[in-house]
Amino acid sequence: MHRGKGMKFVGDSRVKADKVKFIPKDYSEYPGRTEAFWPNFLLKEWLVGAVFLVGFLCLTLAHPAPLEGMADPTDAAYIPLPDWYFLFLYQFLKYEFASGPYFVIGALIIPGLAFGGLLLAPFLDKGPHRRPTKRPIATALMLVGIASVFWLTYEAADHVEWETRAEENKPVWPSAVEIDKEAEGYALYENSCLQCHGENLEGGGAAPGLVGTEKTVDEIKDIAVNGINTMPAGVFKGSEEELTKLAEFIKSVGQEE
């Protein structure tokens, strides 16, 4: 057999000689289609998504979300907030026309119309153009939606003192300090302080933890009688001797011997 007449050369016997290579089609003759979806366009989309994901992860590492303590349904002073991506709906429900007796309007009807309009935008505007100016309906709906979400989210977050909130509701980790619950001071603590400061003096809600407190015995006695910050006065109802035992017990918990 002469070379070039029916003979085929391959580098590997496992590779088919008649295998057709993947060559993207030329879309230059088609308006609006400039490249193949796979792999050209899809690869660009994946690269943009990867860059966004890395940037988002870096942002979460640089500015981590503050953790709060365990939810306490008995704490009526605590005002829960939704996650950041629901803050705009949270703010929307503060307006009179969308709250109270009109709650259904603010929670279901208006958000349903808004998201329904965005979902129907491709069906309402079927134009082949890609420029925003050539697609007024879809562009207008998207701009109104983005502006509303950004504004409502800003309004909801602007009124919250995030640092104070995180400090008052910071998580309380289980204490490794052994507490003598048979002591007379703990019995006094149980009657007057346990409801707010916890069984193990770990604190909760607006009540701070008492383990290893830096306050003196006299300061603890004064707070128990006169209160401090959100703690009202007159919480302790016992005698002066019992007050001293209570303060000494609290001071002793978590102190190095």
PDB file of C-alpha atoms in Angstrom, residues 2-202:
ATOM      1  CA  HIS A   2       1.409   3.327  -1.033  1.00  0.00           C
ATOM      2  CA  ARG A   3       1.717   6.154   1.445  1.00  0.00           C
ATOM      3  CA  GLY A   4      -1.176   8.602   1.231  1.00  0.00           C
ATOM      4  CA  LYS A   5      -3.500   6.134  -0.410  1.00  0.00           C
ATOM      5  CA  GLY A   6      -5.705   4.729   2.313  1.00  0.00           C
ATOM      6  CA  MET A   7      -3.040   4.586   5.018  1.00  0.00           C
ATOM      7  CA  LYS A   8      -3.721   6.523   8.251  1.00  0.00           C
ATOM      8  CA  PHE A   9      -1.154   7.403  10.893  1.00  0.00           C
ATOM      9  CA  VAL A  10      -2.105   7.749  14.583  1.00  0.00           C
ATOM     10  CA  GLY A  11       0.015   8.281  17.674  1.00  0.00           C
ATOM     11  CA  ASP A  12      -1.897   5.842  19.839  1.00  0.00           C
ATOM     12  CA  SER A  13      -3.725   2.749  18.704  1.00  0.00           C
ATOM     13  CA  ARG A  14      -6.503   3.536  21.199  1.00  0.00           C
ATOM     14  CA  VAL A  15      -7.310   6.825  19.472  1.00  0.00           C
ATOM     15  CA  LYS A  16      -9.753   6.541  16.645  1.00  0.00           C
ATOM     16  CA  ALA A  17      -8.366   7.844  13.405  1.00  0.00           C
ATOM     17  CA  ASP A  18     -11.679   9.281  12.315  1.00  0.00           C
ATOM     18  CA  LYS A  19     -12.332  11.172  15.581  1.00  0.00           C
ATOM     19  CA  VAL A  20     -13.648  14.660  14.778  1.00  0.00           C
ATOM     20  CA  LYS A  21     -12.117  17.500  16.791  1.00  0.00           C
ATOM     21  CA  PHE A  22     -14.424  19.959  18.524  1.00  0.00           C
ATOM     22  CA  ILE A  23     -14.295  23.202  16.599  1.00  0.00           C
ATOM     23  CA  PRO A  24     -16.628  26.010  17.773  1.00  0.00           C
ATOM     24  CA  LYS A  25     -18.932  27.266  15.102  1.00  0.00           C
ATOM     25  CA  ASP A  26     -18.458  30.649  13.542  1.00  0.00           C
ATOM     26  CA  TYR A  27     -21.349  32.831  14.747  1.00  0.00           C
ATOM     27  CA  SER A  28     -20.158  36.009  13.049  1.00  0.00           C
ATOM     28  CA  GLU A  29     -22.947  35.787  10.502  1.00  0.00           C
ATOM     29  CA  TYR A  30     -25.641  35.596  13.184  1.00  0.00           C
ATOM     30  CA  PRO A  31     -26.671  38.869  14.882  1.00  0.00           C
ATOM     31  CA  GLY A  32     -26.294  38.748  18.646  1.00  0.00           C
ATOM     32  CA  ARG A  33     -24.401  35.423  18.623  1.00  0.00           C
ATOM     33  CA  THR A  34     -20.657  35.839  18.740  1.00  0.00           C
ATOM     34  CA  GLU A  35     -19.398  32.654  20.401  1.00  0.00           C
ATOM     35  CA  ALA A  36     -20.335  29.140  21.366  1.00  0.00           C
ATOM     36  CA  PHE A  37     -22.067  28.612  24.711  1.00  0.00           C
ATOM     37  CA  TRP A  38     -19.819  25.643  25.487  1.00  0.00           C
ATOM     38  CA  PRO A  39     -17.052  26.084  26.377  1.00  0.00           C
ATOM     39  CA  ASN A  40     -16.408  29.776  25.559  1.00  0.00           C
ATOM     40  CA  PHE A  41     -19.316  31.581  27.197  1.00  0.00           C
ATOM     41  CA  LEU A  42     -19.703  29.100  30.069  1.00  0.00           C
ATOM     42  CA  LEU A  43     -16.008  29.405  30.942  1.00  0.00           C
ATOM     43  CA  LYS A  44     -16.309  33.193  31.208  1.00  0.00           C
ATOM     44  CA  GLU A  45     -19.356  32.855  33.447  1.00  0.00           C
ATOM     45  CA  TRP A  46     -17.490  30.406  35.675  1.00  0.00           C
ATOM     46  CA  LEU A  47     -14.485  32.729  35.969  1.00  0.00           C
ATOM     47  CA  VAL A  48     -16.665  35.691  36.943  1.00  0.00           C
ATOM     48  CA  GLY A  49     -18.495  33.548  39.516  1.00  0.00           C
ATOM     49  CA  ALA A  50     -15.190  32.298  40.953  1.00  0.00           C
ATOM     50  CA  VAL A  51     -13.840  35.855  41.318  1.00  0.00           C
ATOM     51  CA  PHE A  52     -17.054  36.961  43.041  1.00  0.00           C
ATOM     52  CA  LEU A  53     -16.974  33.967  45.397  1.00  0.00           C
ATOM     53  CA  VAL A  54     -13.346  34.596  46.385  1.00  0.00           C
ATOM     54  CA  GLY A  55     -14.091  38.292  46.954  1.00  0.00           C
ATOM     55  CA  PHE A  56     -17.126  37.457  49.067  1.00  0.00           C
ATOM     56  CA  LEU A  57     -15.130  34.990  51.184  1.00  0.00           C
ATOM     57  CA  CYS A  58     -12.394  37.599  51.726  1.00  0.00           C
ATOM     58  CA  LEU A  59     -15.046  40.093  52.836  1.00  0.00           C
ATOM     59  CA  THR A  60     -16.470  37.651  55.377  1.00  0.00           C
ATOM     60  CA  LEU A  61     -12.984  37.032  56.770  1.00  0.00           C
ATOM     61  CA  ALA A  62     -12.152  40.738  56.984  1.00  0.00           C
ATOM     62  CA  HIS A  63     -15.492  41.751  58.501  1.00  0.00           C
ATOM     63  CA  PRO A  64     -17.043  38.687  60.183  1.00  0.00           C
ATOM     64  CA  ALA A  65     -20.637  38.848  61.315  1.00  0.00           C
ATOM     65  CA  PRO A  66     -20.917  39.288  65.100  1.00  0.00           C
ATOM     66  CA  LEU A  67     -22.173  36.261  66.950  1.00  0.00           C
ATOM     67  CA  GLU A  68     -24.913  36.606  69.515  1.00  0.00           C
ATOM     68  CA  GLY A  69     -25.996  34.514  72.447  1.00  0.00           C
ATOM     69  CA  MET A  70     -28.448  31.658  72.392  1.00  0.00           C
ATOM     70  CA  ALA A  71     -32.038  32.694  71.700  1.00  0.00           C
ATOM     71  CA  ASP A  72     -34.042  33.286  74.848  1.00  0.00           C
ATOM     72  CA  PRO A  73     -37.826  33.476  74.341  1.00  0.00           C
ATOM     73  CA  THR A  74     -38.266  34.867  77.867  1.00  0.00           C
ATOM     74  CA  ASP A  75     -36.197  37.975  77.089  1.00  0.00           C
ATOM     75  CA  ALA A  76     -38.849  40.508  76.068  1.00  0.00           C
ATOM     76  CA  ALA A  77     -36.283  43.302  75.711  1.00  0.00           C
ATOM     77  CA  TYR A  78     -34.467  41.573  72.849  1.00  0.00           C
ATOM     78  CA  ILE A  79     -35.476  42.675  69.344  1.00  0.00           C
ATOM     79  CA  PRO A  80     -34.577  39.997  66.764  1.00  0.00           C
ATOM     80  CA  LEU A  81     -33.379  41.015  63.326  1.00  0.00           C
ATOM     81  CA  PRO A  82     -33.505  38.950  60.125  1.00  0.00           C
ATOM     82  CA  ASP A  83     -30.443  38.176  58.022  1.00  0.00           C
ATOM     83  CA  TRP A  84     -29.097  40.988  55.853  1.00  0.00           C
ATOM     84  CA  TYR A  85     -30.770  39.696  52.689  1.00  0.00           C
ATOM     85  CA  PHE A  86     -34.203  40.037  54.359  1.00  0.00           C
ATOM     86  CA  LEU A  87     -33.621  43.443  55.948  1.00  0.00           C
ATOM     87  CA  PHE A  88     -35.436  45.232  53.114  1.00  0.00           C
ATOM     88  CA  LEU A  89     -38.624  43.247  53.816  1.00  0.00           C
ATOM     89  CA  TYR A  90     -38.167  43.848  57.539  1.00  0.00           C
ATOM     90  CA  GLN A  91     -37.966  47.592  56.943  1.00  0.00           C
ATOM     91  CA  PHE A  92     -40.924  47.514  54.563  1.00  0.00           C
ATOM     92  CA  LEU A  93     -43.139  46.032  57.286  1.00  0.00           C
ATOM     93  CA  LYS A  94     -42.469  49.071  59.504  1.00  0.00           C
ATOM     94  CA  TYR A  95     -44.576  51.374  57.335  1.00  0.00           C
ATOM     95  CA  GLU A  96     -48.191  51.943  58.324  1.00  0.00           C
ATOM     96  CA  PHE A  97     -49.643  50.881  54.976  1.00  0.00           C
ATOM     97  CA  ALA A  98     -47.847  47.507  55.225  1.00  0.00           C
ATOM     98  CA  SER A  99     -48.147  46.657  58.921  1.00  0.00           C
ATOM     99  CA  GLY A 100     -50.751  46.132  61.616  1.00  0.00           C
ATOM    100  CA  PRO A 101     -54.130  45.372  60.053  1.00  0.00           C
ATOM    101  CA  TYR A 102     -52.519  45.697  56.601  1.00  0.00           C
ATOM    102  CA  PHE A 103     -49.864  43.067  57.344  1.00  0.00           C
ATOM    103  CA  VAL A 104     -51.039  40.830  54.497  1.00  0.00           C
ATOM    104  CA  ILE A 105     -50.453  43.659  52.020  1.00  0.00           C
ATOM    105  CA  GLY A 106     -46.877  44.195  53.209  1.00  0.00           C
ATOM    106  CA  ALA A 107     -45.965  40.538  53.672  1.00  0.00           C
ATOM    107  CA  LEU A 108     -47.639  38.910  50.663  1.00  0.00           C
ATOM    108  CA  ILE A 109     -49.336  41.173  48.135  1.00  0.00           C
ATOM    109  CA  ILE A 110     -46.729  43.866  47.414  1.00  0.00           C
ATOM    110  CA  PRO A 111     -43.667  41.532  47.573  1.00  0.00           C
ATOM    111  CA  GLY A 112     -45.581  39.055  45.420  1.00  0.00           C
ATOM    112  CA  LEU A 113     -46.298  41.705  42.793  1.00  0.00           C
ATOM    113  CA  ALA A 114     -42.682  42.912  42.875  1.00  0.00           C
ATOM    114  CA  PHE A 115     -41.101  39.497  42.443  1.00  0.00           C
ATOM    115  CA  GLY A 116     -43.803  38.471  40.009  1.00  0.00           C
ATOM    116  CA  GLY A 117     -42.982  41.501  37.871  1.00  0.00           C
ATOM    117  CA  LEU A 118     -39.311  40.518  37.787  1.00  0.00           C
ATOM    118  CA  LEU A 119     -40.195  36.964  36.840  1.00  0.00           C
ATOM    119  CA  LEU A 120     -42.513  38.133  34.070  1.00  0.00           C
ATOM    120  CA  ALA A 121     -40.044  40.688  32.692  1.00  0.00           C
ATOM    121  CA  PRO A 122     -38.577  38.299  30.048  1.00  0.00           C
ATOM    122  CA  PHE A 123     -42.088  37.471  28.837  1.00  0.00           C
ATOM    123  CA  LEU A 124     -43.241  41.099  28.765  1.00  0.00           C
ATOM    124  CA  ASP A 125     -40.188  42.244  26.823  1.00  0.00           C
ATOM    125  CA  LYS A 126     -39.198  39.729  24.155  1.00  0.00           C
ATOM    126  CA  GLY A 127     -37.021  42.052  22.102  1.00  0.00           C
ATOM    127  CA  PRO A 128     -33.800  40.633  20.636  1.00  0.00           C
ATOM    128  CA  HIS A 129     -31.732  43.648  21.707  1.00  0.00           C
ATOM    129  CA  ARG A 130     -29.120  43.407  24.459  1.00  0.00           C
ATOM    130  CA  ARG A 131     -28.679  47.102  25.215  1.00  0.00           C
ATOM    131  CA  PRO A 132     -30.654  48.318  28.254  1.00  0.00           C
ATOM    132  CA  THR A 133     -31.909  51.340  26.335  1.00  0.00           C
ATOM    133  CA  LYS A 134     -33.545  49.044  23.792  1.00  0.00           C
ATOM    134  CA  ARG A 135     -35.419  47.097  26.492  1.00  0.00           C
ATOM    135  CA  PRO A 136     -37.207  49.748  28.565  1.00  0.00           C
ATOM    136  CA  ILE A 137     -39.647  47.471  30.410  1.00  0.00           C
ATOM    137  CA  ALA A 138     -37.072  44.986  31.696  1.00  0.00           C
ATOM    138  CA  THR A 139     -34.577  47.743  32.465  1.00  0.00           C
ATOM    139  CA  ALA A 140     -37.122  49.834  34.377  1.00  0.00           C
ATOM    140  CA  LEU A 141     -38.310  46.881  36.466  1.00  0.00           C
ATOM    141  CA  MET A 142     -34.751  45.893  37.324  1.00  0.00           C
ATOM    142  CA  LEU A 143     -33.685  49.429  38.270  1.00  0.00           C
ATOM    143  CA  VAL A 144     -36.742  49.960  40.458  1.00  0.00           C
ATOM    144  CA  GLY A 145     -36.200  46.597  42.144  1.00  0.00           C
ATOM    145  CA  ILE A 146     -32.499  47.194  42.822  1.00  0.00           C
ATOM    146  CA  ALA A 147     -33.050  50.751  44.084  1.00  0.00           C
ATOM    147  CA  SER A 148     -35.880  49.645  46.403  1.00  0.00           C
ATOM    148  CA  VAL A 149     -33.894  46.768  47.900  1.00  0.00           C
ATOM    149  CA  PHE A 150     -30.796  48.923  48.470  1.00  0.00           C
ATOM    150  CA  TRP A 151     -32.746  51.798  50.023  1.00  0.00           C
ATOM    151  CA  LEU A 152     -34.871  49.642  52.333  1.00  0.00           C
ATOM    152  CA  THR A 153     -31.814  47.643  53.436  1.00  0.00           C
ATOM    153  CA  TYR A 154     -29.925  50.856  54.213  1.00  0.00           C
ATOM    154  CA  GLU A 155     -32.865  52.250  56.187  1.00  0.00           C
ATOM    155  CA  ALA A 156     -33.160  49.043  58.225  1.00  0.00           C
ATOM    156  CA  ALA A 157     -29.444  48.856  59.033  1.00  0.00           C
ATOM    157  CA  ASP A 158     -28.926  52.568  59.672  1.00  0.00           C
ATOM    158  CA  HIS A 159     -31.036  52.590  62.854  1.00  0.00           C
ATOM    159  CA  VAL A 160     -29.256  49.660  64.508  1.00  0.00           C
ATOM    160  CA  GLU A 161     -26.265  50.193  66.797  1.00  0.00           C
ATOM    161  CA  TRP A 162     -24.452  47.044  65.747  1.00  0.00           C
ATOM    162  CA  GLU A 163     -21.496  47.263  68.153  1.00  0.00           C
ATOM    163  CA  THR A 164     -23.720  47.894  71.182  1.00  0.00           C
ATOM    164  CA  ARG A 165     -26.081  45.125  70.130  1.00  0.00           C
ATOM    165  CA  ALA A 166     -23.226  42.648  69.698  1.00  0.00           C
ATOM    166  CA  GLU A 167     -21.748  43.589  73.079  1.00  0.00           C
ATOM    167  CA  GLU A 168     -25.041  43.228  74.936  1.00  0.00           C
ATOM    168  CA  ASN A 169     -25.928  39.926  73.298  1.00  0.00           C
ATOM    169  CA  LYS A 170     -22.532  38.311  72.893  1.00  0.00           C
ATOM    170  CA  PRO A 171     -22.509  34.521  73.288  1.00  0.00           C
ATOM    171  CA  VAL A 172     -21.755  33.114  76.692  1.00  0.00           C
ATOM    172  CA  TRP A 173     -19.617  30.007  76.624  1.00  0.00           C
ATOM    173  CA  PRO A 174     -20.106  27.307  79.236  1.00  0.00           C
ATOM    174  CA  SER A 175     -18.070  28.042  82.317  1.00  0.00           C
ATOM    175  CA  ALA A 176     -15.419  25.587  83.419  1.00  0.00           C
ATOM    176  CA  VAL A 177     -15.523  27.028  86.944  1.00  0.00           C
ATOM    177  CA  GLU A 178     -16.935  24.720  89.573  1.00  0.00           C
ATOM    178  CA  ILE A 179     -19.687  26.427  91.543  1.00  0.00           C
ATOM    179  CA  ASP A 180     -20.566  25.244  95.022  1.00  0.00           C
ATOM    180  CA  LYS A 181     -24.343  25.088  94.734  1.00  0.00           C
ATOM    181  CA  GLU A 182     -24.605  23.848  98.311  1.00  0.00           C
ATOM    182  CA  ALA A 183     -23.172  27.099  99.678  1.00  0.00           C
ATOM    183  CA  GLU A 184     -25.405  29.485 101.569  1.00  0.00           C
ATOM    184  CA  GLY A 185     -24.428  32.274  99.196  1.00  0.00           C
ATOM    185  CA  TYR A 186     -25.663  30.291  96.198  1.00  0.00           C
ATOM    186  CA  ALA A 187     -29.070  29.846  97.865  1.00  0.00           C
ATOM    187  CA  LEU A 188     -29.302  33.642  98.192  1.00  0.00           C
ATOM    188  CA  TYR A 189     -28.137  34.019  94.582  1.00  0.00           C
ATOM    189  CA  GLU A 190     -30.752  31.503  93.439  1.00  0.00           C
ATOM    190  CA  ASN A 191     -33.563  33.492  95.041  1.00  0.00           C
ATOM    191  CA  SER A 192     -32.517  36.917  93.742  1.00  0.00           C
ATOM    192  CA  CYS A 193     -30.196  36.671  90.729  1.00  0.00           C
ATOM    193  CA  LEU A 194     -30.513  33.294  88.987  1.00  0.00           C
ATOM    194  CA  GLN A 195     -33.430  34.298  86.758  1.00  0.00           C
ATOM    195  CA  CYS A 196     -31.349  36.907  84.910  1.00  0.00           C
ATOM    196  CA  HIS A 197     -27.721  35.845  85.412  1.00  0.00           C
ATOM    197  CA  GLY A 198     -28.166  32.117  84.865  1.00  0.00           C
ATOM    198  CA  GLU A 199     -27.704  28.966  86.885  1.00  0.00           C
ATOM    199  CA  ASN A 200     -23.914  29.067  86.568  1.00  0.00           C
ATOM    200  CA  LEU A 201     -23.526  32.862  86.734  1.00  0.00           C
ATOM    201  CA  GLU A 202     -22.958  32.837  82.976  1.00  0.00           C
TER     202      GLU A 202
END
